[in-house]
mmCIF file with all atom_site columns, C-alpha atoms in Angstrom:
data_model
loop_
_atom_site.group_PDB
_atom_site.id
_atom_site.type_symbol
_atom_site.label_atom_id
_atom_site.label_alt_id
_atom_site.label_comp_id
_atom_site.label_asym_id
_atom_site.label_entity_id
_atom_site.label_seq_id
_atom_site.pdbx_PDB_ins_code
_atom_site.Cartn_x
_atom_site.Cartn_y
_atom_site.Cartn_z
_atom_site.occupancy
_atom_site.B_iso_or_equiv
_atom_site.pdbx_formal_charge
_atom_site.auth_seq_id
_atom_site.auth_comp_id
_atom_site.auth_asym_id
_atom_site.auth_atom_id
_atom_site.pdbx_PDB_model_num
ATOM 1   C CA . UNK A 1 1   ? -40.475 -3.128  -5.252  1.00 0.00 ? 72  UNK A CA 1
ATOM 2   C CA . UNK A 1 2   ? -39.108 -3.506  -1.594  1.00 0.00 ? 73  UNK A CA 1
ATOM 3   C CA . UNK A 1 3   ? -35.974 -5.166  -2.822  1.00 0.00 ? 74  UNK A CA 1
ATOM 4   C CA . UNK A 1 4   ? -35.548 -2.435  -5.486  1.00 0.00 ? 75  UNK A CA 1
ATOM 5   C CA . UNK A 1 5   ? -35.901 -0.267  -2.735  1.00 0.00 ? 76  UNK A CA 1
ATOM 6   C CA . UNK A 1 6   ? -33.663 -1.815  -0.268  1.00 0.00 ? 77  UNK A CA 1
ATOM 7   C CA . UNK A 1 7   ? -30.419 -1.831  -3.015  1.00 0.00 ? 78  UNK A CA 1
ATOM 8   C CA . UNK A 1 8   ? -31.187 1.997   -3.649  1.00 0.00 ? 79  UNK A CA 1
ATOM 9   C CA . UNK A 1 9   ? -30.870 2.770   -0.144  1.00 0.00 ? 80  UNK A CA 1
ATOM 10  C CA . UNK A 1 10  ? -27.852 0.159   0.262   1.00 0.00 ? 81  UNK A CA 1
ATOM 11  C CA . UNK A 1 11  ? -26.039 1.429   -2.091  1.00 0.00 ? 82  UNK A CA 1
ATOM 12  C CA . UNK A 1 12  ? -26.607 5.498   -1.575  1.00 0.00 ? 83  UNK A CA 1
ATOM 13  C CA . UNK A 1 13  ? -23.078 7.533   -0.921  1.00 0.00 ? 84  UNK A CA 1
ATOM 14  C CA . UNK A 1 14  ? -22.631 9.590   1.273   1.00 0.00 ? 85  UNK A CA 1
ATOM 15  C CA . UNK A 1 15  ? -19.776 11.761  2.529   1.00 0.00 ? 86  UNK A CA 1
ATOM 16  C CA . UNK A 1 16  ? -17.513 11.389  4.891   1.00 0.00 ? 87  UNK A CA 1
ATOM 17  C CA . UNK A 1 17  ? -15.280 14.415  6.869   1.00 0.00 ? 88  UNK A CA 1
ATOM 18  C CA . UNK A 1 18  ? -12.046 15.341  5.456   1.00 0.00 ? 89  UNK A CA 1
ATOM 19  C CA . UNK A 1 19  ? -9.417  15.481  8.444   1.00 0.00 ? 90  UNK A CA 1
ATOM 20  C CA . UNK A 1 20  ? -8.721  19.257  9.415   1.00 0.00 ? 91  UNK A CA 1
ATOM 21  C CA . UNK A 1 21  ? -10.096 20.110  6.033   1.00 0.00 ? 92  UNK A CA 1
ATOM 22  C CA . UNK A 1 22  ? -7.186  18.442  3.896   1.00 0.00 ? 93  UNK A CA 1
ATOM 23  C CA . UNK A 1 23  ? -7.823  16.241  1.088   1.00 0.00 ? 94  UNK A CA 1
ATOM 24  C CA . UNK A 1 24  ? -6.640  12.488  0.957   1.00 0.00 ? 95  UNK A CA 1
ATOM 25  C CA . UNK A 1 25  ? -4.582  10.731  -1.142  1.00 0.00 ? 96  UNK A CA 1
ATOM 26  C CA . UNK A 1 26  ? -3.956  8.038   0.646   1.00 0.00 ? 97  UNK A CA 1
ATOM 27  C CA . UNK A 1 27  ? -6.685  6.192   2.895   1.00 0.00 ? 98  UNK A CA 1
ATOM 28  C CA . UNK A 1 28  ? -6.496  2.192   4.337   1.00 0.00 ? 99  UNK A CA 1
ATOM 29  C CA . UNK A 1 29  ? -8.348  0.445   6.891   1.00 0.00 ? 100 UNK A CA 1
ATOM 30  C CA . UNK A 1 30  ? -8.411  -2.404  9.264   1.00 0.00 ? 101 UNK A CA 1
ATOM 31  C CA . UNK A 1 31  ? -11.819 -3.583  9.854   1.00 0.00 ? 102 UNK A CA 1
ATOM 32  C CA . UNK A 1 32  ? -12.074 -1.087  12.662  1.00 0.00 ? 103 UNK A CA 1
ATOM 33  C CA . UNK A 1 33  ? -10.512 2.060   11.885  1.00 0.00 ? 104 UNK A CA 1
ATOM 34  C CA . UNK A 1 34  ? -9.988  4.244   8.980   1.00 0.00 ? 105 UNK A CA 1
ATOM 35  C CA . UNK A 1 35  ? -6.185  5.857   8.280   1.00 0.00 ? 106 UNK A CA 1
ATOM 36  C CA . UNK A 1 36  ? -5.644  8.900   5.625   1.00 0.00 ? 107 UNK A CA 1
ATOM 37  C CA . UNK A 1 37  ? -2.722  10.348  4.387   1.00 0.00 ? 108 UNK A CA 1
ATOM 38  C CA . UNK A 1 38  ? -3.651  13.813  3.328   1.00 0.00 ? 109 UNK A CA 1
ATOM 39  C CA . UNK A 1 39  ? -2.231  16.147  0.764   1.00 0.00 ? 110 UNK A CA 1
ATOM 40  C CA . UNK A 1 40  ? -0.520  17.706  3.353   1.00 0.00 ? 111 UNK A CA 1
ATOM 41  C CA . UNK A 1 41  ? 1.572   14.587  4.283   1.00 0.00 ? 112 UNK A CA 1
ATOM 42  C CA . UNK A 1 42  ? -0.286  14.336  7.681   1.00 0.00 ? 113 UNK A CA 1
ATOM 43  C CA . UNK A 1 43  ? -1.748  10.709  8.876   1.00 0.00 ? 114 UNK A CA 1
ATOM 44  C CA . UNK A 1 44  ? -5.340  10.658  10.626  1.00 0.00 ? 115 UNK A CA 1
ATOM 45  C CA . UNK A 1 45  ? -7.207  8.371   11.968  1.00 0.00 ? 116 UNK A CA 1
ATOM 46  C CA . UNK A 1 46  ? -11.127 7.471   12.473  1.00 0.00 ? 117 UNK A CA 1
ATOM 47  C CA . UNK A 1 47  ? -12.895 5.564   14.695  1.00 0.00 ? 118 UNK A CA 1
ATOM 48  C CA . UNK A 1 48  ? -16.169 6.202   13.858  1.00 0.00 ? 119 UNK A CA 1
ATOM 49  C CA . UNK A 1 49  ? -16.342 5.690   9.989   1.00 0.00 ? 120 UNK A CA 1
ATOM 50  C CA . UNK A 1 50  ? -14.950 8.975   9.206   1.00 0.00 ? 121 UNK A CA 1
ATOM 51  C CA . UNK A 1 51  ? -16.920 11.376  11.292  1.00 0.00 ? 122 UNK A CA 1
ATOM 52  C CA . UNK A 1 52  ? -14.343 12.321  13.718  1.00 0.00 ? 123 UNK A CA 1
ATOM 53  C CA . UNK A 1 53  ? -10.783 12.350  13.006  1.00 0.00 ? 124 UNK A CA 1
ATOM 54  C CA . UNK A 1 54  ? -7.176  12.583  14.947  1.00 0.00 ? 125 UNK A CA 1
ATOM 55  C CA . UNK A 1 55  ? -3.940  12.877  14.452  1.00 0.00 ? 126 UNK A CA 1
ATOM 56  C CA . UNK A 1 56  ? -2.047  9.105   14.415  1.00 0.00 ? 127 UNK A CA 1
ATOM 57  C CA . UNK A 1 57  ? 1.130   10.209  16.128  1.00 0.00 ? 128 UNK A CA 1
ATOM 58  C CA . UNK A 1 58  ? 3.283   13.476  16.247  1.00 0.00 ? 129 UNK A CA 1
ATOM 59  C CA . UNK A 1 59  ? 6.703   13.456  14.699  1.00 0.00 ? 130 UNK A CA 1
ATOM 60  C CA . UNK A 1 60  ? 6.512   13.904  11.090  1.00 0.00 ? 131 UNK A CA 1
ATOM 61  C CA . UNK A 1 61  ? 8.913   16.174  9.466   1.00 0.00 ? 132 UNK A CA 1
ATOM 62  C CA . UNK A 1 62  ? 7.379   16.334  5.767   1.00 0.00 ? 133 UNK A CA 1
ATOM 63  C CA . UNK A 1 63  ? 6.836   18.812  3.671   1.00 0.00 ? 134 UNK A CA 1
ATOM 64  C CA . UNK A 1 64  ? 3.033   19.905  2.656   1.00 0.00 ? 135 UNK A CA 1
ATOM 65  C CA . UNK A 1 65  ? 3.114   18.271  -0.722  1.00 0.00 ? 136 UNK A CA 1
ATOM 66  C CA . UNK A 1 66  ? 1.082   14.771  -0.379  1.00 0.00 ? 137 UNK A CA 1
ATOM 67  C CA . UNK A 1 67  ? 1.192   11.198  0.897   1.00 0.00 ? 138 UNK A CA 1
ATOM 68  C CA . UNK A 1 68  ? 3.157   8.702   -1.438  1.00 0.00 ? 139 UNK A CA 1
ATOM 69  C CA . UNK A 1 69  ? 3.073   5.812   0.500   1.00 0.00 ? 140 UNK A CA 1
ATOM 70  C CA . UNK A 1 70  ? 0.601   4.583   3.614   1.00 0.00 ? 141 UNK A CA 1
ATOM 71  C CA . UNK A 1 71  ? 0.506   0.900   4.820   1.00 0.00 ? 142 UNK A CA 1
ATOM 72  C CA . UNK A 1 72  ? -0.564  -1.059  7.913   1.00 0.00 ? 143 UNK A CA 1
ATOM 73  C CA . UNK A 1 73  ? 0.935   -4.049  8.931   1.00 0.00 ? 144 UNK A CA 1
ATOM 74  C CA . UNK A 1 74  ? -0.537  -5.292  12.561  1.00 0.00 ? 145 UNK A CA 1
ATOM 75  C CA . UNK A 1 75  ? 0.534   -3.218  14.763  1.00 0.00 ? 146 UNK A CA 1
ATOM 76  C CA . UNK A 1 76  ? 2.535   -0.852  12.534  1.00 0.00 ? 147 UNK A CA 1
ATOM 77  C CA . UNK A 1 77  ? 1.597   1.778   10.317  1.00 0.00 ? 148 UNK A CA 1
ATOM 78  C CA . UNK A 1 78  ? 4.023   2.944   7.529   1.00 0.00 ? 149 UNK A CA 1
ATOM 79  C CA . UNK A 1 79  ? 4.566   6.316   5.971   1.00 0.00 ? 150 UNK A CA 1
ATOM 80  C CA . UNK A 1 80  ? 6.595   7.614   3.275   1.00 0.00 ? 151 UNK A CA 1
ATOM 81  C CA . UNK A 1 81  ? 7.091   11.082  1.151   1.00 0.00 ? 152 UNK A CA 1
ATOM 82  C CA . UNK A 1 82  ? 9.116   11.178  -1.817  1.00 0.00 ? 153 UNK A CA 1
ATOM 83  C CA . UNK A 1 83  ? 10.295  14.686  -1.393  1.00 0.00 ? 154 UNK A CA 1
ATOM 84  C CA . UNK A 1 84  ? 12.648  16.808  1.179   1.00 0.00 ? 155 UNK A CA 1
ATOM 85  C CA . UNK A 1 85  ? 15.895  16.650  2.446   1.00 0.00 ? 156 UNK A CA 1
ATOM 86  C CA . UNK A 1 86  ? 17.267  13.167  4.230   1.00 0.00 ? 157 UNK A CA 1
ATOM 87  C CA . UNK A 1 87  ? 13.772  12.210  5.635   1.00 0.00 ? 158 UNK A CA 1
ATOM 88  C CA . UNK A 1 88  ? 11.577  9.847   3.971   1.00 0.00 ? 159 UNK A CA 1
ATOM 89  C CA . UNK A 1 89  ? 10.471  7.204   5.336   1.00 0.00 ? 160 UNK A CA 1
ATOM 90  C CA . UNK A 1 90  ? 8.344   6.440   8.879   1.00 0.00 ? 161 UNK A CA 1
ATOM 91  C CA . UNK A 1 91  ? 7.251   3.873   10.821  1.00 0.00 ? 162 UNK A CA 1
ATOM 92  C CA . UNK A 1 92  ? 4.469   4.378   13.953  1.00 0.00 ? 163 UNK A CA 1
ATOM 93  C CA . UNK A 1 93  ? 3.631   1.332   16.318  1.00 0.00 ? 164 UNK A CA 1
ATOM 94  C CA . UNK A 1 94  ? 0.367   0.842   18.299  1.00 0.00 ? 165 UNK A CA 1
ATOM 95  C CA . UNK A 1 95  ? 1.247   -0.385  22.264  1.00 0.00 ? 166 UNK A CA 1
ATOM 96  C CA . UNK A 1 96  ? -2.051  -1.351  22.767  1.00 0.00 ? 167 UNK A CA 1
ATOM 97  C CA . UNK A 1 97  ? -3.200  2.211   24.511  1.00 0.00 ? 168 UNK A CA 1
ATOM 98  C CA . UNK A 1 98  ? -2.029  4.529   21.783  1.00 0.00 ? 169 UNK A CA 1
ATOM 99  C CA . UNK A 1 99  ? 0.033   5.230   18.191  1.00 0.00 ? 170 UNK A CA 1
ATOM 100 C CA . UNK A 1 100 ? 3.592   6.098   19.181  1.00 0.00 ? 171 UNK A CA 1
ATOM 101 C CA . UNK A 1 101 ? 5.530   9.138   18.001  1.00 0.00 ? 172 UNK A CA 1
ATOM 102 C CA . UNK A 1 102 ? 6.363   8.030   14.296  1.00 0.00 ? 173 UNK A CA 1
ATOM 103 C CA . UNK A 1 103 ? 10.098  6.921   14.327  1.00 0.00 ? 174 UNK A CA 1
ATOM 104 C CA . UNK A 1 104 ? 12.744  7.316   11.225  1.00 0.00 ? 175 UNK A CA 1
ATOM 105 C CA . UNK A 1 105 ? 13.454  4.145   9.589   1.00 0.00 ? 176 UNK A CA 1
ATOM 106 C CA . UNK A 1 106 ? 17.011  3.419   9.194   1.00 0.00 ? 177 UNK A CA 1
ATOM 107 C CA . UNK A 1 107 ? 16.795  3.155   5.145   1.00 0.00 ? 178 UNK A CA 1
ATOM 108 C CA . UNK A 1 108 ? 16.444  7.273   4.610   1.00 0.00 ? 179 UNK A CA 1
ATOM 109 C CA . UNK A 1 109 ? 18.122  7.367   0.880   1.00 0.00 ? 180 UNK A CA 1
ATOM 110 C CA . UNK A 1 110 ? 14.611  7.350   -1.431  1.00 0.00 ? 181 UNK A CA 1
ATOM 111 C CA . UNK A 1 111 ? 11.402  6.807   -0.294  1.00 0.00 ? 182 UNK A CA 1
ATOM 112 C CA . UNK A 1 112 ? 9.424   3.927   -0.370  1.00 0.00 ? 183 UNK A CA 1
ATOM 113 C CA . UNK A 1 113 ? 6.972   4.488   -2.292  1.00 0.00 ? 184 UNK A CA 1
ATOM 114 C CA . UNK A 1 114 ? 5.544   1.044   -2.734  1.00 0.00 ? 185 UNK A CA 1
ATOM 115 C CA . UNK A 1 115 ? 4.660   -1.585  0.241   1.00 0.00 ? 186 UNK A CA 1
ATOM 116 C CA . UNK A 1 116 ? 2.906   -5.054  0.337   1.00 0.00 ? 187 UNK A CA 1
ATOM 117 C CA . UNK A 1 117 ? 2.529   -7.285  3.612   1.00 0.00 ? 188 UNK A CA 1
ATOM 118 C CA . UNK A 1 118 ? 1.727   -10.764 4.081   1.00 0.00 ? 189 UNK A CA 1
ATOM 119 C CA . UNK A 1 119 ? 1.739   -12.505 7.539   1.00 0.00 ? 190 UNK A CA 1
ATOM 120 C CA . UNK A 1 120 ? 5.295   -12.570 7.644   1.00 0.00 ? 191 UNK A CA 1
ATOM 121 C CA . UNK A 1 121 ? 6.913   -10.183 5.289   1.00 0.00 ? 192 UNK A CA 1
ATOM 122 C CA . UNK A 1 122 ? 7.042   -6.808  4.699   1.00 0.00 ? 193 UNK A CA 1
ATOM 123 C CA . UNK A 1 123 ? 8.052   -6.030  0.806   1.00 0.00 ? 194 UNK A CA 1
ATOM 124 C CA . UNK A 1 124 ? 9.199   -2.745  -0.851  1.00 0.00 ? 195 UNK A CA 1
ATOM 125 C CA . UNK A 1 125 ? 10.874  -0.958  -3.621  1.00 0.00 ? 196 UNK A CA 1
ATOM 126 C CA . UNK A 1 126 ? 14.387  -0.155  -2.863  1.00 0.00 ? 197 UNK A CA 1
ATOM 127 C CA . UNK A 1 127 ? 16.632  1.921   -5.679  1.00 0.00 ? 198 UNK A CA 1
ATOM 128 C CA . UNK A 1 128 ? 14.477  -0.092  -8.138  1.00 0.00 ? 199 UNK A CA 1
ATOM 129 C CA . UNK A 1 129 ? 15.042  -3.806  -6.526  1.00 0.00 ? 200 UNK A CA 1
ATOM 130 C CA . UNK A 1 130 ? 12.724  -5.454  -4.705  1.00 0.00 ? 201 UNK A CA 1
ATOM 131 C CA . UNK A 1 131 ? 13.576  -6.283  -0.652  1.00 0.00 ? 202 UNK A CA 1
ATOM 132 C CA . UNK A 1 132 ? 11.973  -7.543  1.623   1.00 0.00 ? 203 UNK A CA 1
ATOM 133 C CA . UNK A 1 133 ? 11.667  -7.441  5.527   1.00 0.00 ? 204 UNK A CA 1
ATOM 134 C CA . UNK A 1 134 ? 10.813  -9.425  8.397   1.00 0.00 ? 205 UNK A CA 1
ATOM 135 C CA . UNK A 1 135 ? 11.100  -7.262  11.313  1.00 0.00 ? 206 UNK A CA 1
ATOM 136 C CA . UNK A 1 136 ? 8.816   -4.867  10.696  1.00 0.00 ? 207 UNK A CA 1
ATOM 137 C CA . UNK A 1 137 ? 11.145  -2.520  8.113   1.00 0.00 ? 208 UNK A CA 1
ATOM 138 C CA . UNK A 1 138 ? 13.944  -2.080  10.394  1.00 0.00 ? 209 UNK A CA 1
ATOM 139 C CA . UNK A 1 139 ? 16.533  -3.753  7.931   1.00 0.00 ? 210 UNK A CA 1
ATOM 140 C CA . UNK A 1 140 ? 15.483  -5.060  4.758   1.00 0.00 ? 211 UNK A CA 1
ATOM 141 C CA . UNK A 1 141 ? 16.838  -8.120  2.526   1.00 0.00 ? 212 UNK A CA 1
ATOM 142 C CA . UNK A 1 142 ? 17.235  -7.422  -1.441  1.00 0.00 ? 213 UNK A CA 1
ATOM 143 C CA . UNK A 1 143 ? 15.186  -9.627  -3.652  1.00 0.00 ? 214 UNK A CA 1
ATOM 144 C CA . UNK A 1 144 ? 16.594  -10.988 -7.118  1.00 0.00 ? 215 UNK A CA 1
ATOM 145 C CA . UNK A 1 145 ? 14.619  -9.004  -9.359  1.00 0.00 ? 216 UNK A CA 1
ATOM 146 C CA . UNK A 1 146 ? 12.500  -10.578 -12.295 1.00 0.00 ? 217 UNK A CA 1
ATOM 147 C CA . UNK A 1 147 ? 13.689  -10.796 -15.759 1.00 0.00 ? 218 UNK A CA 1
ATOM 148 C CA . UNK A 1 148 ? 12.236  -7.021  -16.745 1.00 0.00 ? 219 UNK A CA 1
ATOM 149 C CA . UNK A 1 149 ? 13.818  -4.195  -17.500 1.00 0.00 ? 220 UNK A CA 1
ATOM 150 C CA . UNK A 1 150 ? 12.744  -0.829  -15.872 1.00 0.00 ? 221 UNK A CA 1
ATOM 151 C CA . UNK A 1 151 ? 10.001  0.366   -13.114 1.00 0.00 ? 222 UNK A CA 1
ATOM 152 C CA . UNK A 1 152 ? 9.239   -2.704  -11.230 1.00 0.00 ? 223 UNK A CA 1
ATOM 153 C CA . UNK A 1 153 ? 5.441   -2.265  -9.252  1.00 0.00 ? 224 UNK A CA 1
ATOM 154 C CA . UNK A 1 154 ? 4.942   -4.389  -6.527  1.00 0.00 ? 225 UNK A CA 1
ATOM 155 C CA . UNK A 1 155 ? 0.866   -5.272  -7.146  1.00 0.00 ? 226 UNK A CA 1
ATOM 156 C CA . UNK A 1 156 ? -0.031  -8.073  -4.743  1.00 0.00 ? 227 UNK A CA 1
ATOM 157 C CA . UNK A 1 157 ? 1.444   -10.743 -2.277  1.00 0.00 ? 228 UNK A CA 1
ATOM 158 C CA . UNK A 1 158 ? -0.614  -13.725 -0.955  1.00 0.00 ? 229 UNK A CA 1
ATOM 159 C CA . UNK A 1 159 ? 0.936   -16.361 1.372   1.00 0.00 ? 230 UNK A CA 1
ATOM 160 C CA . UNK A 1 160 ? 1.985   -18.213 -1.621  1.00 0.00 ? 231 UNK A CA 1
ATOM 161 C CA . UNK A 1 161 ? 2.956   -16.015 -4.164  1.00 0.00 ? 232 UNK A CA 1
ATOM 162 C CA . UNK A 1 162 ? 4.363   -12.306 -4.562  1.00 0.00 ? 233 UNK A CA 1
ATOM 163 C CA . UNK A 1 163 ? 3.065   -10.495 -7.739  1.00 0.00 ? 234 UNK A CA 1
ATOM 164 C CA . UNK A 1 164 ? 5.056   -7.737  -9.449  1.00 0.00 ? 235 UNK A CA 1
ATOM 165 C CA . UNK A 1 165 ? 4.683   -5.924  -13.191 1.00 0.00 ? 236 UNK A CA 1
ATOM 166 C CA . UNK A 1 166 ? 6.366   -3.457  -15.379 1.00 0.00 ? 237 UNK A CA 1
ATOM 167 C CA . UNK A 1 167 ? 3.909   -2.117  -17.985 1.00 0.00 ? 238 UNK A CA 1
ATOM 168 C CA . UNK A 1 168 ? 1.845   -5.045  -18.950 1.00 0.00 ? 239 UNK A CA 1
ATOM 169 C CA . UNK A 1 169 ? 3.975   -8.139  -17.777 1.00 0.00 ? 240 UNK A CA 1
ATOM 170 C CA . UNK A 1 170 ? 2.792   -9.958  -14.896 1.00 0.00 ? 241 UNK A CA 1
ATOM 171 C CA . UNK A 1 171 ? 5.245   -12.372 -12.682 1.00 0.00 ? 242 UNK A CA 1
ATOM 172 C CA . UNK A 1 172 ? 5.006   -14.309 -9.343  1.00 0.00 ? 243 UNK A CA 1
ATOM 173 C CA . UNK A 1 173 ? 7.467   -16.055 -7.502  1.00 0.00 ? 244 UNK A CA 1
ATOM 174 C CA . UNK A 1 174 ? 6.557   -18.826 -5.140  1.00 0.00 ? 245 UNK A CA 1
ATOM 175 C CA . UNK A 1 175 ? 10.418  -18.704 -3.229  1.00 0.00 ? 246 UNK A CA 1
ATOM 176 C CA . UNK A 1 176 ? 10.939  -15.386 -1.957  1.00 0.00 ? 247 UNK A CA 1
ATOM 177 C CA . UNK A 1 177 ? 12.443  -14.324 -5.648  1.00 0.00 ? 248 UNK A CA 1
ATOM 178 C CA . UNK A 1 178 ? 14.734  -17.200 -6.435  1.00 0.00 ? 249 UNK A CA 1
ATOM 179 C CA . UNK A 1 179 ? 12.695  -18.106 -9.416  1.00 0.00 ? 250 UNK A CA 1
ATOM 180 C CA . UNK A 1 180 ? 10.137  -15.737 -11.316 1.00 0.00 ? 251 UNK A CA 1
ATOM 181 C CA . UNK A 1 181 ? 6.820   -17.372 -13.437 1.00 0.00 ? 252 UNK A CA 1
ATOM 182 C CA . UNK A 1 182 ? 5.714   -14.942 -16.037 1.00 0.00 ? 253 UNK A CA 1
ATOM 183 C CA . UNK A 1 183 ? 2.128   -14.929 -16.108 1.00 0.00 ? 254 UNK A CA 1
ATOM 184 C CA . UNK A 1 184 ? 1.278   -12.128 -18.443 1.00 0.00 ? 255 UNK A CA 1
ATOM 185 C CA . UNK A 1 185 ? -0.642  -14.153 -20.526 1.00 0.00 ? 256 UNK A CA 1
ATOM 186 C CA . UNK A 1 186 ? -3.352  -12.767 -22.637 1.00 0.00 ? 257 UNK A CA 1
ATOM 187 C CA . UNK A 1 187 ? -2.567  -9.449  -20.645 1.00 0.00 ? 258 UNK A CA 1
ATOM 188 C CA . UNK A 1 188 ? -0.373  -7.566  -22.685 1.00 0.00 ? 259 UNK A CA 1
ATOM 189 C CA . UNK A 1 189 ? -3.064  -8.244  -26.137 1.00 0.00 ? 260 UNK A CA 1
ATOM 190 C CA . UNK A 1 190 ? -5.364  -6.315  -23.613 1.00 0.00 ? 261 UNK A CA 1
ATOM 191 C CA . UNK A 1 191 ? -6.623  -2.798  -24.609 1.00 0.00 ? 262 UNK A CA 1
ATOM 192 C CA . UNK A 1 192 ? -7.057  -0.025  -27.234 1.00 0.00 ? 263 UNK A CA 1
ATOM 193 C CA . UNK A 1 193 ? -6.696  -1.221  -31.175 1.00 0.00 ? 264 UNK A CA 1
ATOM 194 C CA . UNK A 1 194 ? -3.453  -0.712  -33.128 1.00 0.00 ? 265 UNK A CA 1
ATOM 195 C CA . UNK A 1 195 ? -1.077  1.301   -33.144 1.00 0.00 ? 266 UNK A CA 1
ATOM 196 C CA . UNK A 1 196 ? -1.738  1.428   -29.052 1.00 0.00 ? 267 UNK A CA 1
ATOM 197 C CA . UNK A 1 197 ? -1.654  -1.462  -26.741 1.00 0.00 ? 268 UNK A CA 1
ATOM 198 C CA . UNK A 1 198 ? -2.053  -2.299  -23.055 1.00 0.00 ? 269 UNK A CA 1
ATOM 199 C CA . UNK A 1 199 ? 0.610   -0.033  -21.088 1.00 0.00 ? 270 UNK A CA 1
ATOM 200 C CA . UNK A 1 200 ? -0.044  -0.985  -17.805 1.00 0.00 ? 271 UNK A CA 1
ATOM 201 C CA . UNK A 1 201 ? -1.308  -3.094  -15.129 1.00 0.00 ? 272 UNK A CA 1
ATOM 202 C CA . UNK A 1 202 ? -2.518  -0.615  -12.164 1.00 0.00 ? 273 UNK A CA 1
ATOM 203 C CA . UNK A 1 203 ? -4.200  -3.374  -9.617  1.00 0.00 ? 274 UNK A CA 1
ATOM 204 C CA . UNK A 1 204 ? -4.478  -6.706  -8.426  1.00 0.00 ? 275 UNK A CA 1
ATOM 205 C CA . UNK A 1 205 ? -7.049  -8.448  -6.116  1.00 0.00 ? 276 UNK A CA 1
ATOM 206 C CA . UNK A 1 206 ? -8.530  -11.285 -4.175  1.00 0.00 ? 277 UNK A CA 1
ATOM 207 C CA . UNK A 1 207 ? -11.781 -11.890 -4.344  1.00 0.00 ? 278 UNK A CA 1
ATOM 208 C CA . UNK A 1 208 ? -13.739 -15.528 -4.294  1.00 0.00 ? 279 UNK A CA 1
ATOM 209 C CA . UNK A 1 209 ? -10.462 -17.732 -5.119  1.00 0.00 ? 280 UNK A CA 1
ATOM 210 C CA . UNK A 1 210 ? -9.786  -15.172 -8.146  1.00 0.00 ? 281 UNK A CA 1
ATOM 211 C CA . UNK A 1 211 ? -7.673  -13.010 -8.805  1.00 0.00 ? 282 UNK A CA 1
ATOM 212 C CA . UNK A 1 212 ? -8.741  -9.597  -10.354 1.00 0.00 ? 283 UNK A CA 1
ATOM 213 C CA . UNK A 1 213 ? -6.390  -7.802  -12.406 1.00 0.00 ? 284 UNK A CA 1
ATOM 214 C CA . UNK A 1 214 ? -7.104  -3.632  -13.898 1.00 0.00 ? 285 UNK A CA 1
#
């Protein structure tokens, strides 16, 4: 009865404080703090769990129509909208005291709307190639794309491998995109019966030495 008792209360919800009253679409964290992007393409951040928030940095010039892209990478925090005018894409850096004003960066002709980090690399979607970056998104290095046509979705990158799909086929590459390993697998056999099929892979994870695939 106690341990019955003890994984009710463990596992309650509760709610946590929209920032200024705007939804989120986007929200990451760090181990420490909580970041949102809201609906309103404004970046927050919590200290406390999601009680209190603040603004990250002034200096965004979006539009009021959502968050497409949020990522952290150490000290950096990375924002991008795919709508307006000439300015997409943002980059913010932590100096140790405080989040500096967010900062244009220099690739401004479609947004990023996909971004994966490892310890040393930055990756991205560029005018539907992959590239890749190793200081911090200020210039970026193109990728030789994997033997699929179309939409290319970056899904996970490791210190070994970098995952990408389109629909349901799964690749890695081991060498920064020299060579590609399809490891679709049993993955495209995956959902509804006849005439439908699996049409996409949404997510990948780590977990326990596994990877978990939706």
């Amino acid at each position: 009865i106690i341990v019955s008792f003890l994984s009710y209360i463990l596992c309650e919800w509760e709610m946590i404080n929209n920032p200024d009253n705007q939804s989120i679409n986007k929200l990451i964290s760090d181990g420490y703090n909580l970041y949102a992007g809201t609906t309103f393409a404004q970046v927050f951040i919590s200290h406390n769990e999601g009680d209190t928030w603040s603004i990250l940095a002034e200096g965004l010039n979006t539009f009021p129509y959502g968050t497409d892209m949020l990522h952290k990478k150490e000290d950096y925090i990375y924002f991008s909208q795919n709508i307006g005018s000439d300015e997409y894409n943002y980059r913010s850096y932590n100096n140790g005291i405080f989040w500096e004003q967010w900062e244009l960066l220099p690739y401004q002709s479609s947004a990023l709307t996909e971004m994966v980090s490892n310890q040393n690399y930055l990756y991205t979607i560029i005018d539907g190639s992959i590239s890749s970056s190793l200081d911090y998104g200020f210039t970026w290095n193109p990728l030789n794309n994997p033997p699929i046509d179309g939409y290319i979705k970056l899904l996970y990158v490791s210190n070994q491998y970098l995952y990408v799909s389109h629909g349901c086929e799964v690749f890695r590459t081991a060498d920064h995109g020299q060579t590609w390993e399809n490891i679709t697998s049993i993955l495209n056999q995956i959902g509804p019966p006849d005439p439908y099929n699996c049409s996409t892979v949404l997510e990948m994870s780590y977990f326990d030495e596994y990877l978990m695939i939706s």
